[in-house]
Short mmCIF file of C-alpha atoms in Angstrom, two decimals:
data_model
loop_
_atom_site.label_atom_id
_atom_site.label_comp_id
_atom_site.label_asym_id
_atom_site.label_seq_id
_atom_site.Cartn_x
_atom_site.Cartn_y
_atom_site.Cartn_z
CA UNK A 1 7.52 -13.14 1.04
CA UNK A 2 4.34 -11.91 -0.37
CA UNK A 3 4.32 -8.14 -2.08
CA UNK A 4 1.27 -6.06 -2.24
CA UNK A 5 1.26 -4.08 -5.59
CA UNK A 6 -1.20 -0.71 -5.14
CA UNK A 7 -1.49 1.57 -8.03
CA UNK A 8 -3.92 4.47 -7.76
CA UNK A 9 -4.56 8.20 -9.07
CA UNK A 10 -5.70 10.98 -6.24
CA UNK A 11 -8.67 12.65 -7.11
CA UNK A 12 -7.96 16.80 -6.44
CA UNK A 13 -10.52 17.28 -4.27
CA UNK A 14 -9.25 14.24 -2.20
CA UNK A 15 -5.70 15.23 -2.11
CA UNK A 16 -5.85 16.74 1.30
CA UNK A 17 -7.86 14.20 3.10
CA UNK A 18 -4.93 11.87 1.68
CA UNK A 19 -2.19 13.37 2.64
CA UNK A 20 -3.34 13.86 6.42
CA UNK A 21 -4.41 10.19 6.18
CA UNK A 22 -1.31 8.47 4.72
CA UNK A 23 1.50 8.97 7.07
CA UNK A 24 -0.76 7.74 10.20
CA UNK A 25 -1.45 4.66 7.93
CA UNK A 26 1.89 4.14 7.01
CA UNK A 27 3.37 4.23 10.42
CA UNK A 28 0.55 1.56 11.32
CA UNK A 29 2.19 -0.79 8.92
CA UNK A 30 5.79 -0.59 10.02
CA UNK A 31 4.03 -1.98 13.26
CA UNK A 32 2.28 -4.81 12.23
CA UNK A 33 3.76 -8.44 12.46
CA UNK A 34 5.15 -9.28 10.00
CA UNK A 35 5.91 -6.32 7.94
CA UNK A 36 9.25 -5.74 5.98
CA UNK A 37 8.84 -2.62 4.08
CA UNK A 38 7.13 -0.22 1.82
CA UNK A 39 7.79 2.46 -0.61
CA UNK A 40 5.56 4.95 -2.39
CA UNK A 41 6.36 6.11 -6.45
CA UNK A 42 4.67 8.90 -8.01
CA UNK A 43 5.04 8.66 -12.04
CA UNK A 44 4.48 11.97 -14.07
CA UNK A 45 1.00 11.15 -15.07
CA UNK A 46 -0.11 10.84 -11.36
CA UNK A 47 0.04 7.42 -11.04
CA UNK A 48 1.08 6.67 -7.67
CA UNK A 49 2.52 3.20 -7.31
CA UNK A 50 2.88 1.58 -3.31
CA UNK A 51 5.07 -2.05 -3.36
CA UNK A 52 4.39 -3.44 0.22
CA UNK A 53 6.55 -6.22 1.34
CA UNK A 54 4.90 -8.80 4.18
CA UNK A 55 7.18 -12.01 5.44
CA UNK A 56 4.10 -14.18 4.92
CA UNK A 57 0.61 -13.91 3.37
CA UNK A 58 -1.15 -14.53 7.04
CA UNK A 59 0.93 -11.17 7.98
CA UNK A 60 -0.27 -9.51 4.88
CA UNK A 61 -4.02 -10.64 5.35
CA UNK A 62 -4.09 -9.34 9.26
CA UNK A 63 -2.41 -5.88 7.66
CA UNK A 64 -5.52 -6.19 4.82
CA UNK A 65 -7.93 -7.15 7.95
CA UNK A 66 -6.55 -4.37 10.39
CA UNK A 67 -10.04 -2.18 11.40
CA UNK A 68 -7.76 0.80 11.16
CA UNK A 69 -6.30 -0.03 7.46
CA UNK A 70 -10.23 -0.66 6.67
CA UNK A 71 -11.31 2.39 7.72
CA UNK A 72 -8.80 4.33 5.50
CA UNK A 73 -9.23 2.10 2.47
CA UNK A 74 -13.33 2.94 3.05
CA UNK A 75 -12.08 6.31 3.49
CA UNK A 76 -10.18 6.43 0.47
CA UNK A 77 -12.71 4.85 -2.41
CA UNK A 78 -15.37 7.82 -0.94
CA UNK A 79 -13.27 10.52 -1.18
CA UNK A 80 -9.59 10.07 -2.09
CA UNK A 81 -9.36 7.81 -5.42
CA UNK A 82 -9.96 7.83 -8.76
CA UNK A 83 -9.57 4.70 -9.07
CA UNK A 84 -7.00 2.06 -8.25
CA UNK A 85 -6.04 -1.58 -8.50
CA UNK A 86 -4.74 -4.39 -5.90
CA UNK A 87 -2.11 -6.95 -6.87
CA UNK A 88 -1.45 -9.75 -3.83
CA UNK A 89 1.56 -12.00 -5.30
CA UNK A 90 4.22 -14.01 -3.88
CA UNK A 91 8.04 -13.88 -4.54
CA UNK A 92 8.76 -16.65 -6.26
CA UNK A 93 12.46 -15.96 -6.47
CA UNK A 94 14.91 -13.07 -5.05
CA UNK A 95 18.26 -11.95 -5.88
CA UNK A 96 20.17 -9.10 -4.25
CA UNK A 97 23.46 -7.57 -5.34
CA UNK A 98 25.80 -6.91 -3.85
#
């Protein structure tokens, strides 16, 4: 499994661009080969935190690659982020209870 690790802060002035944005993007994902899951966490200082789970890094790379998912991620360093920061890492080892 390889999990994408996004962690970025929403400028104000790019809040609403975002939020019209982000649920057409994330319904793209859940349709792409390969895809498992994803969940969004907003800590108190803003941070906003996305884990993104693919079943293999060629799935993850054609999500990364998809002209749509380009277009929003050039959409969203003009006008929607502050900054943010990209982890790509593979599961080494997984445990699940119960």
């Amino acid at each position: 499994m390889i999990v994408t690790v996004f962690r970025s802060r929403i400028k104000d002035e790019g809040r609403a661009g975002y939020l019209e944005l982000a649920p057409e993007i994330s319904a793209l994902a859940r349709t792409m080969p390969g895809y498992i899951s994803h969940k969004v966490f907003v800590a108190e200082d803003g941070e906003r935190v996305t884990i993104v789970e693919f079943e293999d890094e060629a799935s993850q790379r054609n999500w990364a690659m998809n002209a749509q998912h380009v277009a929003a991620k050039k959409a969203g360093r003009a006008s929607f982020y502050s900054e943010y920061s990209i982890q790509v890492c593979s599961v080494l080892r997984e445990s699940r209870f119960p």
